[in-house]
PDB file of C-alpha atoms in Angstrom:
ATOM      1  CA  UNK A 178     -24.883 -42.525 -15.998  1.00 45.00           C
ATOM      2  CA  UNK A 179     -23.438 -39.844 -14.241  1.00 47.00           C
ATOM      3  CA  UNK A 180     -23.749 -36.485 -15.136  1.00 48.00           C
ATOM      4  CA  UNK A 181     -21.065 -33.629 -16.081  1.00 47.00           C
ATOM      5  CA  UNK A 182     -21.664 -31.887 -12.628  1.00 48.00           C
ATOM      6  CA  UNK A 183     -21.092 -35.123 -10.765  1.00 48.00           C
ATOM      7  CA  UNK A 184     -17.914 -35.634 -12.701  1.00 47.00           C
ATOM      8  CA  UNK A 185     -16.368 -32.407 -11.785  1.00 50.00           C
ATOM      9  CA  UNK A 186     -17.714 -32.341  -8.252  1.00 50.00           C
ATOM     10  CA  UNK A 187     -16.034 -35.712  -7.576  1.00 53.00           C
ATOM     11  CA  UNK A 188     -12.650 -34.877  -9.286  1.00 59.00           C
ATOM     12  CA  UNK A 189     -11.666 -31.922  -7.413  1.00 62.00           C
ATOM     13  CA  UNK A 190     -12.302 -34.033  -4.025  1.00 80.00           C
ATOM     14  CA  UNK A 191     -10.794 -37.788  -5.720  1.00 80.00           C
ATOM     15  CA  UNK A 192      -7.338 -34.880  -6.407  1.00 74.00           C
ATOM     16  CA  UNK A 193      -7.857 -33.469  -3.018  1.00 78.00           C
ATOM     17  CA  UNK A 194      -7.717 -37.196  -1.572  1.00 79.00           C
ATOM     18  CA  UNK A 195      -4.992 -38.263  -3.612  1.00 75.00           C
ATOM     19  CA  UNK A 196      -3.002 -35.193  -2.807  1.00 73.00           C
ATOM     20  CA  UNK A 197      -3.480 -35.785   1.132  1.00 79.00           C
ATOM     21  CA  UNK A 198      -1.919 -39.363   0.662  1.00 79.00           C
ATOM     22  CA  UNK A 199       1.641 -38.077   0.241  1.00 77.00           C
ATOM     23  CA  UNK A 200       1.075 -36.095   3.228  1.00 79.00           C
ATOM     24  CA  UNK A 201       0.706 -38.923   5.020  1.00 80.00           C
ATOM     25  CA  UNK A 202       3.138 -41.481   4.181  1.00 80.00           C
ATOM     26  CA  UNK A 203       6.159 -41.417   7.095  1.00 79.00           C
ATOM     27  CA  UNK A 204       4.021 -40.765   9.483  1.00 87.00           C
ATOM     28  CA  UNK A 205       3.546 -42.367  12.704  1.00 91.00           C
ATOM     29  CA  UNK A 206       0.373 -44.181  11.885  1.00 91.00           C
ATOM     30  CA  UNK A 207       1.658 -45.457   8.466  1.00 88.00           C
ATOM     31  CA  UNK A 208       4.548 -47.035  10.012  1.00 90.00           C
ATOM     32  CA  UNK A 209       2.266 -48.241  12.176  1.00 94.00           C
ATOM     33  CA  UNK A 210       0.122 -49.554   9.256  1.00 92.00           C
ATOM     34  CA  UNK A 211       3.162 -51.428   7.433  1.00 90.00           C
ATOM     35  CA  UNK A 212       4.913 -52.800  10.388  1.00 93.00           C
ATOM     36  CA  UNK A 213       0.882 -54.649  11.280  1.00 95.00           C
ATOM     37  CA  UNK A 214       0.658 -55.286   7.428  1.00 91.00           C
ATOM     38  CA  UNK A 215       4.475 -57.131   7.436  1.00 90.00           C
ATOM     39  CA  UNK A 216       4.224 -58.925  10.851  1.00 92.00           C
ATOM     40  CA  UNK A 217       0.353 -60.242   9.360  1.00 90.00           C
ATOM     41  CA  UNK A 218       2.494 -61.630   5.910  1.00 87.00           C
ATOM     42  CA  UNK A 219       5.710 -62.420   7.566  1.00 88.00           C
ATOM     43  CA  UNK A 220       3.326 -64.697  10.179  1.00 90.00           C
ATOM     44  CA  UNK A 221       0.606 -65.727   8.067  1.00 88.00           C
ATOM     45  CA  UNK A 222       2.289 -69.228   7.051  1.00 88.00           C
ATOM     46  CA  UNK A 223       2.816 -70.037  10.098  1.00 89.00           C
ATOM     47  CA  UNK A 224      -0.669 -68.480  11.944  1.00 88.00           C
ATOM     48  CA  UNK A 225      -3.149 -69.256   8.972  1.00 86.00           C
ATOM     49  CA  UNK A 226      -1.287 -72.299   7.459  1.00 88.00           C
ATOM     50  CA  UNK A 227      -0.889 -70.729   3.851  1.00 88.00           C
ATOM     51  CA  UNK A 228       2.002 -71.372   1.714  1.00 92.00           C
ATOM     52  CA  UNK A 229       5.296 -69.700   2.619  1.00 89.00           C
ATOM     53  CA  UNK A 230       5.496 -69.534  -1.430  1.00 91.00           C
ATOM     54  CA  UNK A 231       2.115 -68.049  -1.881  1.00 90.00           C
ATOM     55  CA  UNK A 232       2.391 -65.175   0.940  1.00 89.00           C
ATOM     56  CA  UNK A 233       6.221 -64.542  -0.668  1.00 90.00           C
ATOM     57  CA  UNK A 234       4.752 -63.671  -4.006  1.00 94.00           C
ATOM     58  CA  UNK A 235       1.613 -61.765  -2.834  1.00 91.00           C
ATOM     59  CA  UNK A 236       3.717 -59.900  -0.786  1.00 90.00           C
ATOM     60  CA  UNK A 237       5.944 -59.580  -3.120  1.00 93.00           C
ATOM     61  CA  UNK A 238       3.761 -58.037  -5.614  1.00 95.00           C
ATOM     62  CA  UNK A 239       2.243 -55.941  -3.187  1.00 92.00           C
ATOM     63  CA  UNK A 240       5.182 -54.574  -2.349  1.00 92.00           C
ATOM     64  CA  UNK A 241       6.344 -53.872  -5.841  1.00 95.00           C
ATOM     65  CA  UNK A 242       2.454 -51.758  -6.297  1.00 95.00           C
ATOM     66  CA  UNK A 243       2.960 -50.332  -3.083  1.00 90.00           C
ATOM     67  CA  UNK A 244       6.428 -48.603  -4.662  1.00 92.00           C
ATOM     68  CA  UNK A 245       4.942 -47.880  -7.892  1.00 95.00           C
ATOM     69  CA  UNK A 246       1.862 -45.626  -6.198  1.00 89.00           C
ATOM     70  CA  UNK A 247       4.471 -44.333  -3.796  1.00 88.00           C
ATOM     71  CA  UNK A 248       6.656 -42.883  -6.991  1.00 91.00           C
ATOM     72  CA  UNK A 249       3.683 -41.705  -8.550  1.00 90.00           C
ATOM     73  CA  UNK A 250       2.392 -39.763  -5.186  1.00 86.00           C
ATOM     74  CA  UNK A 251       5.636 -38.633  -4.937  1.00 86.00           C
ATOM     75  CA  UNK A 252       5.457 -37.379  -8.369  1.00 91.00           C
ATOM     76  CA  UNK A 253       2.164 -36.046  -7.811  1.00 86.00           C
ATOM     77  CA  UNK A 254       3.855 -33.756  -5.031  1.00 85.00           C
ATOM     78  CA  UNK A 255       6.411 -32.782  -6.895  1.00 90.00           C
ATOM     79  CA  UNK A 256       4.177 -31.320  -9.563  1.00 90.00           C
ATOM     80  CA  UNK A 257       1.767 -29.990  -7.125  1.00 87.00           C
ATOM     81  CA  UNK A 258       5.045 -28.275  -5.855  1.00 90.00           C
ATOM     82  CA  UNK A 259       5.949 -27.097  -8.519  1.00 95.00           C
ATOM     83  CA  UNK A 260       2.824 -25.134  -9.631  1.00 93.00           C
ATOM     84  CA  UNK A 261       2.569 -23.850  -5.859  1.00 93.00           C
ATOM     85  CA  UNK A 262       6.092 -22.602  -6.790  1.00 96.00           C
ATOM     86  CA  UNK A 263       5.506 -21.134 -10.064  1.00 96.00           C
ATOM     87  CA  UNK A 264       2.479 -19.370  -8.444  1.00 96.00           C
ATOM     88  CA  UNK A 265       4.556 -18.128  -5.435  1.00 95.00           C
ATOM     89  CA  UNK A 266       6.848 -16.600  -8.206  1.00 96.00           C
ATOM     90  CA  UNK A 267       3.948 -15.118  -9.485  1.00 96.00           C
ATOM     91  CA  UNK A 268       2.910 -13.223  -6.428  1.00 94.00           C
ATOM     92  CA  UNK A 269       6.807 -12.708  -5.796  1.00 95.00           C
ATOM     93  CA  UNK A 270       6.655 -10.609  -9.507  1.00 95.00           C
ATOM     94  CA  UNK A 271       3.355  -8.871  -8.399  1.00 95.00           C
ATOM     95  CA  UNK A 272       4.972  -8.004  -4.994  1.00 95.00           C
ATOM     96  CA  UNK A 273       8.050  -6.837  -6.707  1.00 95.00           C
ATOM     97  CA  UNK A 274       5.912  -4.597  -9.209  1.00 95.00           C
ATOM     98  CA  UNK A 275       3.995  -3.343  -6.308  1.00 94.00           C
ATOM     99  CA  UNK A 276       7.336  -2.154  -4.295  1.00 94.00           C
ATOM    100  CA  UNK A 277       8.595  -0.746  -7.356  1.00 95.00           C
ATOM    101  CA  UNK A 278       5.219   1.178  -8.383  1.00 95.00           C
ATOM    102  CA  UNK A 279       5.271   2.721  -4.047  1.00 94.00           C
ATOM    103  CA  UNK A 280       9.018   3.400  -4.850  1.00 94.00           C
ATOM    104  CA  UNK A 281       7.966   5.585  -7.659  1.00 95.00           C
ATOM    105  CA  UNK A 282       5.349   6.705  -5.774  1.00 94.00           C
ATOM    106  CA  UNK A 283       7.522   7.426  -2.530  1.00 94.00           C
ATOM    107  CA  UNK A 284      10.490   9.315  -5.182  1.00 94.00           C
ATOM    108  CA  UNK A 285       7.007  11.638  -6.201  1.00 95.00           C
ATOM    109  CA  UNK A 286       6.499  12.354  -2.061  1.00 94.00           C
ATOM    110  CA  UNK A 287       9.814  13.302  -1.811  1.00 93.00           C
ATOM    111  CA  UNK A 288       9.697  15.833  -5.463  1.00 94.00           C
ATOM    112  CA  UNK A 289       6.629  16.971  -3.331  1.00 94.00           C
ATOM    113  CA  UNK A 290       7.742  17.538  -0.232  1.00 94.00           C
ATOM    114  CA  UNK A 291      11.029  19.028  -1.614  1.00 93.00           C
ATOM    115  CA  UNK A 292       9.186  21.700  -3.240  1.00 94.00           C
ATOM    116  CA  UNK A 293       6.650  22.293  -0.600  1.00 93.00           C
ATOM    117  CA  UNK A 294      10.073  22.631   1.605  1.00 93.00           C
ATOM    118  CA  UNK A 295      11.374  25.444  -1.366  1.00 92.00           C
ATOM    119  CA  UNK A 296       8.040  26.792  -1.126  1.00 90.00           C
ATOM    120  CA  UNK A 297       8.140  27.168   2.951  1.00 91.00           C
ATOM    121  CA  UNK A 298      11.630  28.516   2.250  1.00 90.00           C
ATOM    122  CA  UNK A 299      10.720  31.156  -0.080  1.00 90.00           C
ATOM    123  CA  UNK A 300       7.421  32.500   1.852  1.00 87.00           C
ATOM    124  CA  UNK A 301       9.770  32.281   5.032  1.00 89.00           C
ATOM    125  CA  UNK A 302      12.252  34.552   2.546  1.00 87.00           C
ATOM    126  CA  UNK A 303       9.703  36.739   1.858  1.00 88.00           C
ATOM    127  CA  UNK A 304       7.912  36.864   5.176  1.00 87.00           C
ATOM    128  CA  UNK A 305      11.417  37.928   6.759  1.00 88.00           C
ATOM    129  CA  UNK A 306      12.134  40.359   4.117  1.00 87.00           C
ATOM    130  CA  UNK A 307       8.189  42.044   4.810  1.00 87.00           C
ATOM    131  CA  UNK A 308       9.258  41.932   8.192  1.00 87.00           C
ATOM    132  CA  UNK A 309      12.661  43.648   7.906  1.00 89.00           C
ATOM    133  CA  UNK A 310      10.831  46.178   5.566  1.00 87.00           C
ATOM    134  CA  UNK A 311       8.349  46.346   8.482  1.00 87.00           C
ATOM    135  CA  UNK A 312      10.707  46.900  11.051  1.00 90.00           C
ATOM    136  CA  UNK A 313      12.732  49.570   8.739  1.00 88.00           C
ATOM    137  CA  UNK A 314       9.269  51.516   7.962  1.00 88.00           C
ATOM    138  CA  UNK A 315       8.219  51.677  11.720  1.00 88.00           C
ATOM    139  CA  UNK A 316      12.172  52.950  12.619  1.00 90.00           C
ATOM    140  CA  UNK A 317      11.485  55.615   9.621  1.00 90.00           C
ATOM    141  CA  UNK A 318       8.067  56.617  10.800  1.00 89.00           C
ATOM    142  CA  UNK A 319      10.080  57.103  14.258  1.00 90.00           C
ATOM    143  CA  UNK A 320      12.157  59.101  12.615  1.00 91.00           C
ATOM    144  CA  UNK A 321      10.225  61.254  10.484  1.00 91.00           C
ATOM    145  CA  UNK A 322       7.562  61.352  13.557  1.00 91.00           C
ATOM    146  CA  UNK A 323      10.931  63.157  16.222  1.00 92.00           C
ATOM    147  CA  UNK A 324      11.852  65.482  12.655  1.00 90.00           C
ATOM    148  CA  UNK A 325       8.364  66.582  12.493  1.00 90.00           C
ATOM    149  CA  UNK A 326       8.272  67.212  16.579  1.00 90.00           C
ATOM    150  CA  UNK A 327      11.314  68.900  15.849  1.00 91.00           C
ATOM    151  CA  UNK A 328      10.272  71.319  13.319  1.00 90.00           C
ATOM    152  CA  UNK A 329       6.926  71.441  14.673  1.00 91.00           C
ATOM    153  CA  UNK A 330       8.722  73.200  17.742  1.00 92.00           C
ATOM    154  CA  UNK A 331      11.205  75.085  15.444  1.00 92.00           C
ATOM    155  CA  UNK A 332       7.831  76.894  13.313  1.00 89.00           C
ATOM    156  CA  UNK A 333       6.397  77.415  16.882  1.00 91.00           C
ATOM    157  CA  UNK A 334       9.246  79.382  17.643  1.00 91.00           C
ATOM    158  CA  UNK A 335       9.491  81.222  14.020  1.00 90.00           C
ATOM    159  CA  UNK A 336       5.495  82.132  14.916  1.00 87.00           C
ATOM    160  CA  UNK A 337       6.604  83.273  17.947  1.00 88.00           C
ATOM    161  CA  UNK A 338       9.226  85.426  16.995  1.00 87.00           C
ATOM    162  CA  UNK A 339       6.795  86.881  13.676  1.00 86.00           C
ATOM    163  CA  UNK A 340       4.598  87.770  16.324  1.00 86.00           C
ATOM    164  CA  UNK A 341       6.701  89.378  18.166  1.00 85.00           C
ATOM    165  CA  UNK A 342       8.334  91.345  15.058  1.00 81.00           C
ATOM    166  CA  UNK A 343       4.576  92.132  14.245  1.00 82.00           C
ATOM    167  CA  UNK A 344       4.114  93.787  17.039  1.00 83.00           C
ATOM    168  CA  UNK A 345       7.444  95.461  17.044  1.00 81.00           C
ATOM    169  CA  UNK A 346       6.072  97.192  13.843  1.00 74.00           C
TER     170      UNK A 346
END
């Protein structure tokens, strides 16, 4: 008696096997295969001196299973198609959820980099307003640096001219 792990060892490779035979049908070697197999029955009466009846209806009937395992292999392939389709859709509606969840995330970048641009925008505002103000302060120092040169010179001048009163007196 064979055991459970036997059982489902051996079906996964029996399905395997089974599966392959489709893949191999209208190929080269299995045209190969039927035109020895029909040359062997066509000849047999003739070569092994059996019954032209007897060959007819075993090769008959053998032709009749052959057609019946080659509908259900091709049935077989058809539903082993059909669940490699159904899990290709799948992966196709994973795919498409994954696109859509980096679109989202991409639209987020962009919110992102649009404000970081607003952000660059308004310290560049700012740093060009500091360095107007800048510029305007250092012209005003300039200026109130000459006014006080100038009336530096001007209360030399009054000093002078005290002195010189003050000693008039």
């Amino acid at each position: 008696m064979t055991s459970k792990k036997e059982i489902s060892i051996s079906k996964p490779t029996l399905l395997q096997i089974l599966l392959k035979i489709p893949e191999n049908i209208g190929t080269p070697i299995s045209l190969i295969i039927h035109t020895v197999i029909f040359i062997v029955f066509l000849s047999a009466p003739k070569v092994f001196g059996i019954p032209a009846d007897s060959v007819n209806i075993f090769f008959t009937t053998l032709l009749s299973l052959e057609a019946i395992y080659l509908a259900i292999f091709i049935q077989m392939s058809i539903n082993q198609n059909n669940i490699e389709i159904q899990e290709l859709q799948e992966d196709v509606e994973e795919i498409q959820e994954d696109v859509e969840e980096i679109a989202e995330d991409l639209d987020e970048i962009n919110e992102n980099v649009d404000e970081i641009q607003e952000d660059i925008e308004e310290d560049t505002a700012e740093d060009e307003k500091i360095v107007i103000l800048a510029m305007d302060n250092k012209k005003q120092i300039s200026i109130n640096n000459r006014e006080l040169a100038e009336l530096k010179v001007q209360f030399t001048k009054i000093l002078d001219e005290l002195e010189k009163l003050n000693k008039k007196i």
